[in-house]
Short mmCIF file of C-alpha atoms in Angstrom, two decimals:
data_model
loop_
_atom_site.label_atom_id
_atom_site.label_comp_id
_atom_site.label_asym_id
_atom_site.label_seq_id
_atom_site.Cartn_x
_atom_site.Cartn_y
_atom_site.Cartn_z
CA UNK A 201 225.89 55.83 142.65
CA UNK A 202 223.01 55.77 144.89
CA UNK A 203 220.77 58.90 145.86
CA UNK A 204 221.37 59.55 149.47
CA UNK A 205 218.18 59.64 151.50
CA UNK A 206 218.10 61.38 154.93
CA UNK A 207 215.36 62.57 157.51
CA UNK A 208 215.48 66.00 159.18
CA UNK A 209 212.54 67.10 161.68
CA UNK A 210 210.33 64.71 160.09
CA UNK A 211 210.74 65.55 156.51
CA UNK A 212 212.84 63.48 153.95
CA UNK A 213 215.68 64.79 151.82
CA UNK A 214 217.68 63.27 149.04
CA UNK A 215 220.77 64.41 147.10
CA UNK A 216 221.13 65.28 143.40
CA UNK A 217 224.54 63.87 142.07
CA UNK A 218 226.85 64.69 139.02
CA UNK A 219 227.03 61.09 137.39
CA UNK A 220 230.65 61.98 136.21
CA UNK A 221 232.03 62.65 139.76
CA UNK A 222 229.39 61.62 142.51
CA UNK A 223 229.70 65.15 143.65
CA UNK A 224 226.57 66.60 145.07
CA UNK A 225 224.77 68.91 143.13
CA UNK A 226 221.97 69.77 145.44
CA UNK A 227 219.48 68.66 148.02
CA UNK A 228 215.74 68.00 147.54
CA UNK A 229 212.46 67.17 149.45
CA UNK A 230 211.07 63.65 149.17
CA UNK A 231 207.46 65.12 148.92
CA UNK A 232 205.02 62.98 150.69
CA UNK A 233 201.45 61.99 149.36
CA UNK A 234 199.98 64.60 151.54
CA UNK A 235 202.14 67.37 150.41
CA UNK A 236 201.40 66.09 146.57
CA UNK A 237 197.70 66.35 146.94
CA UNK A 238 198.12 69.83 148.51
CA UNK A 239 200.23 71.03 145.77
CA UNK A 240 197.57 69.77 143.33
CA UNK A 241 195.03 71.58 145.59
CA UNK A 242 196.78 74.74 145.16
CA UNK A 243 197.31 74.20 141.48
CA UNK A 244 193.52 74.03 141.15
CA UNK A 245 193.11 77.42 142.34
CA UNK A 246 195.83 78.76 140.05
CA UNK A 247 194.30 76.98 137.02
CA UNK A 248 190.92 78.84 137.52
CA UNK A 249 193.21 82.26 137.29
CA UNK A 250 195.27 81.03 134.56
CA UNK A 251 192.63 79.60 132.67
CA UNK A 252 190.39 82.72 133.08
CA UNK A 253 193.13 84.83 131.25
CA UNK A 254 192.56 85.20 127.47
CA UNK A 255 195.42 83.64 125.10
CA UNK A 256 196.95 86.96 124.51
CA UNK A 257 197.65 87.29 128.23
CA UNK A 258 198.89 83.83 128.44
CA UNK A 259 200.97 84.22 125.52
CA UNK A 260 202.50 87.64 127.03
CA UNK A 261 203.50 85.64 130.06
CA UNK A 262 204.95 82.47 128.10
CA UNK A 263 206.90 84.71 125.87
CA UNK A 264 208.29 86.61 128.79
CA UNK A 265 209.37 83.11 130.43
CA UNK A 266 211.19 82.34 127.00
CA UNK A 267 212.97 85.63 127.36
CA UNK A 268 214.11 85.04 130.88
CA UNK A 269 215.22 81.27 129.90
CA UNK A 270 217.28 82.86 126.96
CA UNK A 271 219.01 85.37 129.27
CA UNK A 272 219.89 82.71 131.68
CA UNK A 273 220.57 80.01 129.17
CA UNK A 274 224.03 79.39 130.53
CA UNK A 275 222.88 78.91 134.11
CA UNK A 276 220.51 76.05 133.01
CA UNK A 277 222.70 74.45 130.56
CA UNK A 278 225.45 74.35 133.18
CA UNK A 279 222.67 72.58 135.62
CA UNK A 280 221.50 70.05 132.91
CA UNK A 281 225.17 69.06 132.30
CA UNK A 282 225.93 68.77 136.02
CA UNK A 283 222.97 66.52 136.72
CA UNK A 284 223.13 64.36 133.53
CA UNK A 285 226.74 64.58 132.84
CA UNK A 286 226.02 65.23 129.12
CA UNK A 287 228.42 67.34 127.02
CA UNK A 288 227.98 70.89 126.83
CA UNK A 289 226.73 71.02 123.38
CA UNK A 290 224.31 68.42 123.87
CA UNK A 291 222.82 70.49 127.06
CA UNK A 292 222.68 73.74 124.76
CA UNK A 293 220.95 71.85 121.74
CA UNK A 294 218.39 70.54 124.30
CA UNK A 295 217.90 74.23 125.49
CA UNK A 296 217.61 75.49 121.97
CA UNK A 297 214.74 73.08 121.40
CA UNK A 298 212.94 74.21 124.59
CA UNK A 299 212.89 77.77 123.67
CA UNK A 300 211.65 77.04 120.00
CA UNK A 301 208.78 74.57 121.28
CA UNK A 302 207.87 77.02 124.03
CA UNK A 303 207.63 80.04 121.34
CA UNK A 304 205.41 77.95 118.94
CA UNK A 305 203.18 76.68 121.82
CA UNK A 306 202.51 80.26 122.85
CA UNK A 307 202.13 81.60 119.41
CA UNK A 308 199.73 78.99 118.19
CA UNK A 309 197.32 78.14 120.96
CA UNK A 310 194.79 80.66 120.20
CA UNK A 311 194.66 79.85 116.53
CA UNK A 312 194.51 75.83 117.46
CA UNK A 313 191.96 75.83 120.50
CA UNK A 314 189.81 79.02 119.75
CA UNK A 315 185.96 78.63 119.00
CA UNK A 316 185.21 77.71 115.32
CA UNK A 317 181.89 76.91 113.61
CA UNK A 318 181.41 73.47 112.00
CA UNK A 319 178.75 72.27 109.58
CA UNK A 320 175.47 71.21 111.06
CA UNK A 321 174.88 68.98 108.24
CA UNK A 322 171.54 68.60 105.98
CA UNK A 323 169.33 67.13 108.60
CA UNK A 324 169.98 69.90 111.47
CA UNK A 325 170.08 72.65 109.07
CA UNK A 326 168.22 74.89 111.32
CA UNK A 327 171.30 74.55 113.93
CA UNK A 328 174.31 76.54 114.54
CA UNK A 329 177.35 74.37 115.55
CA UNK A 330 180.53 75.40 117.18
CA UNK A 331 183.70 73.29 118.96
CA UNK A 332 185.93 75.19 121.19
CA UNK A 333 189.01 73.35 123.38
CA UNK A 334 188.93 74.34 126.87
CA UNK A 335 191.41 74.06 129.48
CA UNK A 336 191.25 70.72 131.43
CA UNK A 337 192.39 72.43 134.50
CA UNK A 338 195.39 70.96 136.40
CA UNK A 339 197.84 68.74 134.57
CA UNK A 340 200.40 66.26 136.19
CA UNK A 341 203.68 65.92 134.45
CA UNK A 342 206.11 63.25 135.24
CA UNK A 343 209.37 63.76 133.50
CA UNK A 344 212.66 61.61 132.58
CA UNK A 345 216.29 62.41 133.03
CA UNK A 346 217.73 61.85 129.61
CA UNK A 347 216.44 65.26 128.50
CA UNK A 348 215.34 66.90 131.58
CA UNK A 349 214.10 70.04 130.24
CA UNK A 350 213.12 69.40 126.58
CA UNK A 351 211.06 66.14 127.17
CA UNK A 352 208.93 67.50 129.96
CA UNK A 353 208.54 70.70 128.39
CA UNK A 354 206.98 69.22 125.48
CA UNK A 355 204.04 68.51 127.88
CA UNK A 356 204.44 71.66 130.36
CA UNK A 357 204.74 74.27 127.60
CA UNK A 358 201.73 72.91 125.65
CA UNK A 359 199.55 72.56 128.83
CA UNK A 360 200.40 76.03 129.95
CA UNK A 361 199.40 77.48 126.58
CA UNK A 362 196.42 75.79 126.66
CA UNK A 363 195.29 77.36 129.81
CA UNK A 364 196.10 74.70 132.39
CA UNK A 365 198.09 74.68 135.66
CA UNK A 366 200.93 72.05 135.77
CA UNK A 367 202.30 70.01 138.71
CA UNK A 368 205.64 68.64 137.41
CA UNK A 369 207.37 65.73 139.00
CA UNK A 370 210.83 65.70 137.61
CA UNK A 371 213.08 62.43 137.61
CA UNK A 372 214.96 61.97 140.96
CA UNK A 373 218.11 62.01 138.87
CA UNK A 374 217.37 65.61 137.74
CA UNK A 375 215.38 67.43 140.06
CA UNK A 376 217.26 70.63 140.01
CA UNK A 377 216.35 71.23 136.52
CA UNK A 378 212.62 70.85 137.26
CA UNK A 379 213.09 73.32 140.00
CA UNK A 380 214.86 75.78 137.82
CA UNK A 381 212.10 75.66 135.42
CA UNK A 382 209.46 76.33 138.05
CA UNK A 383 211.30 79.04 139.76
CA UNK A 384 212.13 81.18 136.63
CA UNK A 385 208.21 80.59 135.49
CA UNK A 386 207.31 81.93 138.93
CA UNK A 387 209.32 85.26 138.25
CA UNK A 388 207.02 86.15 135.18
CA UNK A 389 203.97 84.69 136.65
CA UNK A 390 204.09 85.56 140.51
CA UNK A 391 200.48 85.48 141.28
CA UNK A 392 199.53 82.01 141.50
CA UNK A 393 201.54 78.73 141.54
CA UNK A 394 200.48 78.10 137.90
CA UNK A 395 203.61 75.69 137.50
CA UNK A 396 204.64 73.54 140.55
CA UNK A 397 207.26 71.13 141.23
CA UNK A 398 207.22 68.15 143.58
CA UNK A 399 210.36 65.87 143.99
CA UNK A 400 210.93 62.51 145.25
CA UNK A 401 210.88 58.93 143.80
CA UNK A 402 208.42 56.51 142.30
CA UNK A 403 206.13 56.95 145.30
CA UNK A 404 205.86 60.85 144.69
CA UNK A 405 204.88 60.02 140.85
CA UNK A 406 202.42 57.65 142.09
CA UNK A 407 200.91 60.17 144.47
CA UNK A 408 200.59 62.70 141.64
CA UNK A 409 198.68 60.22 139.60
CA UNK A 410 196.15 59.94 142.52
CA UNK A 411 196.25 63.70 143.59
CA UNK A 412 193.19 64.81 141.74
CA UNK A 413 194.70 66.15 138.58
CA UNK A 414 192.83 66.20 135.50
CA UNK A 415 195.41 64.44 133.20
CA UNK A 416 198.72 63.01 133.68
CA UNK A 417 201.76 63.09 130.98
CA UNK A 418 204.20 60.57 131.56
CA UNK A 419 207.48 59.72 129.80
CA UNK A 420 209.82 57.09 130.87
CA UNK A 421 209.85 53.27 130.51
CA UNK A 422 207.18 51.04 129.17
CA UNK A 423 207.00 49.07 132.63
CA UNK A 424 206.86 52.27 134.59
CA UNK A 425 204.23 53.72 132.14
CA UNK A 426 201.81 50.75 132.85
CA UNK A 427 201.95 51.43 136.54
CA UNK A 428 201.10 55.01 135.95
CA UNK A 429 198.17 53.96 133.92
CA UNK A 430 197.08 51.44 136.69
CA UNK A 431 197.45 54.07 139.26
CA UNK A 432 195.36 56.72 137.14
CA UNK A 433 192.86 54.24 136.36
CA UNK A 434 191.65 54.05 139.87
CA UNK A 435 190.09 57.46 139.28
CA UNK A 436 189.75 57.42 135.48
CA UNK A 437 192.20 60.23 135.23
CA UNK A 438 193.29 60.27 131.44
CA UNK A 439 196.89 59.73 130.85
CA UNK A 440 199.44 60.58 128.00
CA UNK A 441 202.30 57.70 127.80
CA UNK A 442 205.27 58.31 126.07
CA UNK A 443 207.62 55.29 126.50
CA UNK A 444 210.74 53.67 124.90
CA UNK A 445 211.68 52.55 121.54
CA UNK A 446 213.90 50.43 119.52
CA UNK A 447 214.06 52.68 116.62
CA UNK A 448 215.23 51.25 113.26
CA UNK A 449 217.46 53.16 110.40
CA UNK A 450 216.92 51.55 106.96
CA UNK A 451 219.47 52.07 104.29
CA UNK A 452 218.24 51.56 100.68
CA UNK A 453 220.54 50.54 97.66
CA UNK A 454 220.50 54.16 96.34
CA UNK A 455 221.04 55.88 99.45
CA UNK A 456 223.40 58.70 100.32
CA UNK A 457 225.71 56.27 102.33
CA UNK A 458 227.98 59.07 103.80
CA UNK A 459 224.94 61.09 105.17
CA UNK A 460 223.23 57.60 106.12
CA UNK A 461 226.32 56.63 108.05
CA UNK A 462 226.62 60.08 109.59
CA UNK A 463 223.01 59.72 110.78
CA UNK A 464 223.55 56.23 112.09
CA UNK A 465 226.36 57.24 114.38
CA UNK A 466 224.94 60.51 115.62
CA UNK A 467 221.51 58.87 115.77
CA UNK A 468 222.92 56.20 117.99
CA UNK A 469 225.76 57.66 119.85
CA UNK A 470 224.69 61.28 120.82
CA UNK A 471 224.00 61.78 124.65
CA UNK A 472 225.50 58.58 124.98
CA UNK A 473 222.96 56.66 123.30
CA UNK A 474 220.32 57.78 125.98
CA UNK A 475 217.47 58.84 123.45
CA UNK A 476 214.26 57.16 123.32
CA UNK A 477 213.98 58.22 119.39
CA UNK A 478 217.74 57.20 118.94
CA UNK A 479 218.94 54.83 116.51
CA UNK A 480 219.47 51.16 117.87
CA UNK A 481 218.92 49.02 114.73
CA UNK A 482 220.28 49.49 111.08
CA UNK A 483 218.87 47.41 108.37
CA UNK A 484 220.98 48.02 105.22
CA UNK A 485 220.63 46.42 101.89
CA UNK A 486 223.36 43.97 101.08
CA UNK A 487 224.75 45.58 97.75
CA UNK A 488 225.62 48.64 99.85
CA UNK A 489 226.47 47.18 103.26
CA UNK A 490 230.11 46.67 103.07
CA UNK A 491 230.83 50.40 102.16
CA UNK A 492 228.08 51.64 104.62
CA UNK A 493 229.53 49.61 107.52
CA UNK A 494 233.16 50.78 106.67
CA UNK A 495 231.84 54.23 107.18
CA UNK A 496 230.04 53.68 110.35
CA UNK A 497 232.95 52.20 111.71
CA UNK A 498 235.28 54.80 110.70
CA UNK A 499 232.94 57.48 112.30
CA UNK A 500 232.08 55.57 115.70
CA UNK A 501 235.90 54.84 116.28
CA UNK A 502 236.76 58.53 116.56
CA UNK A 503 234.23 59.03 119.40
CA UNK A 504 235.58 59.08 123.22
CA UNK A 505 233.51 59.42 126.17
CA UNK A 506 234.63 61.63 129.02
CA UNK A 507 233.62 63.97 131.96
CA UNK A 508 234.88 67.16 130.30
CA UNK A 509 232.63 69.61 128.48
CA UNK A 510 233.98 68.84 125.07
CA UNK A 511 233.63 64.95 125.20
CA UNK A 512 231.81 63.31 122.66
CA UNK A 513 229.72 61.26 124.96
CA UNK A 514 228.98 61.65 128.60
CA UNK A 515 228.32 58.97 131.22
CA UNK A 516 225.41 56.78 131.51
CA UNK A 517 223.26 58.89 133.74
CA UNK A 518 221.33 56.23 135.64
CA UNK A 519 224.04 53.73 136.89
CA UNK A 520 221.68 50.65 136.70
CA UNK A 521 221.48 50.96 132.98
CA UNK A 522 224.91 50.16 132.55
CA UNK A 523 224.27 46.42 133.50
CA UNK A 524 221.59 46.47 130.86
CA UNK A 525 223.86 47.90 128.36
CA UNK A 526 226.35 45.08 129.15
CA UNK A 527 223.94 42.12 129.09
CA UNK A 528 222.84 43.29 125.91
CA UNK A 529 226.24 43.46 124.18
CA UNK A 530 227.02 39.99 125.80
CA UNK A 531 223.81 38.12 124.58
CA UNK A 532 224.38 39.55 120.89
CA UNK A 533 228.07 38.19 120.98
CA UNK A 534 226.98 34.89 122.82
CA UNK A 535 224.44 34.25 119.77
CA UNK A 536 226.85 34.80 117.08
CA UNK A 537 227.07 38.73 116.51
CA UNK A 538 230.22 40.32 115.83
CA UNK A 539 231.72 43.39 117.53
CA UNK A 540 232.85 45.81 114.81
CA UNK A 541 233.74 48.70 117.28
CA UNK A 542 234.43 47.87 121.04
CA UNK A 543 232.85 45.15 122.95
CA UNK A 544 232.32 44.26 126.38
CA UNK A 545 235.45 45.95 127.37
CA UNK A 546 233.68 49.00 126.14
CA UNK A 547 231.65 49.25 129.42
CA UNK A 548 233.63 51.12 131.90
CA UNK A 549 231.33 52.70 134.34
CA UNK A 550 230.15 55.50 134.31
CA UNK A 551 231.14 55.42 130.59
CA UNK A 552 230.36 53.31 127.82
CA UNK A 553 232.50 53.52 124.58
CA UNK A 554 230.88 53.27 121.19
CA UNK A 555 229.98 49.60 120.46
CA UNK A 556 228.98 48.57 116.97
CA UNK A 557 227.68 45.09 116.39
CA UNK A 558 227.18 43.05 113.09
CA UNK A 559 224.97 39.97 112.10
CA UNK A 560 223.31 40.28 115.63
CA UNK A 561 220.21 37.44 115.32
CA UNK A 562 216.86 39.04 115.64
CA UNK A 563 215.93 37.30 118.96
CA UNK A 564 218.75 38.93 120.66
CA UNK A 565 218.14 41.45 123.37
CA UNK A 566 220.22 43.92 121.40
CA UNK A 567 217.68 43.70 118.65
CA UNK A 568 214.44 43.51 120.89
CA UNK A 569 214.79 45.24 124.00
CA UNK A 570 215.71 49.00 124.44
CA UNK A 571 219.37 49.42 125.35
CA UNK A 572 219.52 52.87 126.07
CA UNK A 573 223.31 53.14 125.44
CA UNK A 574 225.91 54.06 122.67
CA UNK A 575 225.33 50.93 120.91
CA UNK A 576 224.30 50.02 117.14
CA UNK A 577 223.30 46.76 115.49
CA UNK A 578 223.93 46.56 111.68
CA UNK A 579 222.09 43.80 109.78
CA UNK A 580 222.10 43.07 106.12
CA UNK A 581 218.94 42.39 104.32
CA UNK A 582 218.43 41.26 100.68
CA UNK A 583 216.01 43.72 99.82
CA UNK A 584 214.47 47.04 101.44
CA UNK A 585 211.24 45.39 101.89
CA UNK A 586 212.77 42.80 104.07
CA UNK A 587 214.28 45.89 105.97
CA UNK A 588 210.72 47.24 106.24
CA UNK A 589 209.43 43.91 107.70
CA UNK A 590 212.13 43.54 110.17
CA UNK A 591 211.91 47.20 111.43
CA UNK A 592 208.28 46.58 112.14
CA UNK A 593 208.84 43.44 113.87
CA UNK A 594 208.83 44.91 117.28
CA UNK A 595 206.35 45.69 120.06
CA UNK A 596 207.81 49.22 120.13
CA UNK A 597 206.70 52.05 117.52
CA UNK A 598 208.29 55.18 118.27
CA UNK A 599 210.43 56.66 115.70
CA UNK A 600 212.42 55.53 112.56
CA UNK A 601 214.67 56.76 109.91
CA UNK A 602 214.87 56.04 106.15
CA UNK A 603 217.73 56.66 103.69
CA UNK A 604 216.58 56.52 99.96
CA UNK A 605 216.73 58.72 97.19
CA UNK A 606 213.88 57.25 95.33
CA UNK A 607 211.40 55.45 97.85
CA UNK A 608 211.84 57.60 101.18
CA UNK A 609 208.22 58.55 101.83
CA UNK A 610 206.77 55.45 100.46
CA UNK A 611 209.02 53.36 102.85
CA UNK A 612 208.19 55.99 105.75
CA UNK A 613 204.18 55.14 105.36
CA UNK A 614 204.94 51.38 105.64
CA UNK A 615 206.58 51.76 109.09
CA UNK A 616 204.60 50.98 112.07
CA UNK A 617 205.67 54.10 114.07
CA UNK A 618 204.70 57.49 115.11
CA UNK A 619 207.49 59.36 113.52
CA UNK A 620 209.65 59.03 110.49
CA UNK A 621 212.85 61.08 109.29
CA UNK A 622 213.62 60.64 105.88
CA UNK A 623 217.52 61.35 104.65
CA UNK A 624 217.85 62.79 108.13
CA UNK A 625 217.83 61.69 111.76
CA UNK A 626 215.51 62.79 114.43
CA UNK A 627 214.43 65.88 112.58
CA UNK A 628 210.99 65.39 113.89
CA UNK A 629 211.65 66.21 117.36
CA UNK A 630 212.99 69.63 116.36
CA UNK A 631 209.81 70.78 114.16
CA UNK A 632 207.50 72.16 116.79
CA UNK A 633 204.43 71.77 114.69
CA UNK A 634 204.67 68.17 114.37
CA UNK A 635 203.07 65.83 116.79
CA UNK A 636 205.53 63.51 118.76
CA UNK A 637 204.48 60.26 120.14
CA UNK A 638 204.24 56.38 119.50
CA UNK A 639 202.39 53.26 119.24
CA UNK A 640 202.43 49.80 121.02
CA UNK A 641 204.83 49.67 123.66
CA UNK A 642 206.05 53.12 122.89
CA UNK A 643 202.52 54.68 124.24
CA UNK A 644 200.11 56.65 123.01
CA UNK A 645 198.82 60.22 122.77
CA UNK A 646 200.86 62.98 121.42
CA UNK A 647 202.90 66.21 122.41
CA UNK A 648 203.94 69.10 120.29
CA UNK A 649 201.96 70.69 117.53
CA UNK A 650 198.26 71.14 117.36
CA UNK A 651 197.92 67.69 118.66
CA UNK A 652 200.01 68.42 121.48
CA UNK A 653 198.01 71.57 122.25
CA UNK A 654 194.59 69.57 122.07
CA UNK A 655 195.93 66.62 124.30
CA UNK A 656 195.62 69.33 127.21
CA UNK A 657 192.36 70.66 126.35
CA UNK A 658 188.83 69.47 126.45
CA UNK A 659 186.73 69.76 123.39
CA UNK A 660 183.30 71.17 124.11
CA UNK A 661 180.71 71.04 121.28
CA UNK A 662 177.80 73.62 121.40
CA UNK A 663 174.59 73.99 119.04
CA UNK A 664 172.30 76.96 118.92
CA UNK A 665 169.00 76.64 117.15
CA UNK A 666 168.88 79.53 114.55
CA UNK A 667 165.05 78.88 113.60
CA UNK A 668 161.98 76.52 114.03
CA UNK A 669 162.38 73.62 111.42
CA UNK A 670 159.10 72.30 109.85
CA UNK A 671 160.15 68.78 111.10
CA UNK A 672 160.63 68.40 114.79
CA UNK A 673 161.36 64.76 115.86
CA UNK A 674 162.87 65.46 119.25
CA UNK A 675 159.51 66.20 121.00
CA UNK A 676 156.61 63.95 122.39
CA UNK A 677 154.40 66.68 120.85
CA UNK A 678 155.67 65.93 117.15
CA UNK A 679 152.98 65.60 114.71
CA UNK A 680 151.98 62.40 113.59
CA UNK A 681 153.90 61.12 110.41
CA UNK A 682 156.98 63.24 111.50
CA UNK A 683 159.28 60.12 111.53
CA UNK A 684 157.90 59.03 108.00
CA UNK A 685 158.70 61.97 106.48
CA UNK A 686 161.92 62.55 108.07
CA UNK A 687 162.84 58.84 106.64
CA UNK A 688 161.78 59.88 103.18
CA UNK A 689 163.65 63.23 103.56
CA UNK A 690 166.82 61.02 104.65
CA UNK A 691 166.29 58.90 101.50
CA UNK A 692 165.92 61.53 99.19
CA UNK A 693 169.39 63.36 100.56
CA UNK A 694 171.60 60.32 100.95
CA UNK A 695 170.27 57.61 98.38
CA UNK A 696 173.52 58.48 96.41
#
């Protein structure tokens, strides 16, 4: 399905479609670069007002927004289902997380960002020193389609709580969700366009990068993330980049196999596998591999995709992704992998039935590239140390999962990634106080938690002289021998 683009009275429009039925959900503007820059300019004035409010007043407004979202939760859940095709409970879970993160950001912004005293050290003992985190101004957010409310709100909520205005460019697949968020926010903050939405395609996102915003937060593919960085580099606009992953799940010999199998299937198949921190690779110690694999296969075979609200899996939201999923399955099978559940016949656009592959070579695309579909590879290893080595043998580094009764935290520390769940799956995404982000081709910067608040603030250091010190090295009028005495003092203070 393609997004139909029409032109009326010199304005371009496009349609939002239900991926299950191709039904038109809504009609939206393709905002031009001039319009995007105008939105950023309007947001600049809004940022001065919003940033001028104290933390308590911003919290009051954000709390009112949260309450409004809760009152209209059924409306936004229905819209998320319509634009992504995901099952009803998947959308409900997404919005529950939105509410929780919005609450945390509003409640903790003052504590994290307020002015605090720091030690001036021994040599600068006559100074008082403070650091404070001030609003950046205007933040541009470019959001994805797979979690069209939760993922961008990881930037939007924290940027707003830090005192910034936001210009949000949602995915062209889910523009209605972005517009709903902005319209409800405007009901509780009607004075200025503190949260603005611009809609369109890649050119609209590029225009946002060049619009004069003070920072851009992007979530999407690694390839698009590099283009965002290149556009922002033209004006030295800082960026936060959260890209994809190829997240591993490690099963140790002492793992709870029932729990590990349940986590593997849910982590791989929920949201039809369209989760950046979803499980795509499993490395299981050989001594428990047969039993673990049996449990995974039994669970995966029960899952069925469909367009009804109660289906286990929805459609593949982005039509182009179906071909990538098919090619990864074909490559794995061509290179000697075995299909334990499903196979190439499981790809029936717009749906893909669960696919579980075993003994897939490590150079297969199903191991090295992000599949973003309801597929899972299971490979045996002789030791858990080999599992760690293979888990790290990727250019991605977003999340990971470890199942081990005795070595979970130890194994987690050895994994090259931003987040790890031990004896659970994707738990870190639901804990608002934890930073979320990756390394390598999975991007850099953090959303959520205190780190996420500080991502959207500029630290300002201030010193104030409290009294006149005997030694004054920072002046041309200093006394002879000042630096010699300062060196002697430094040796005395720091010789041990």
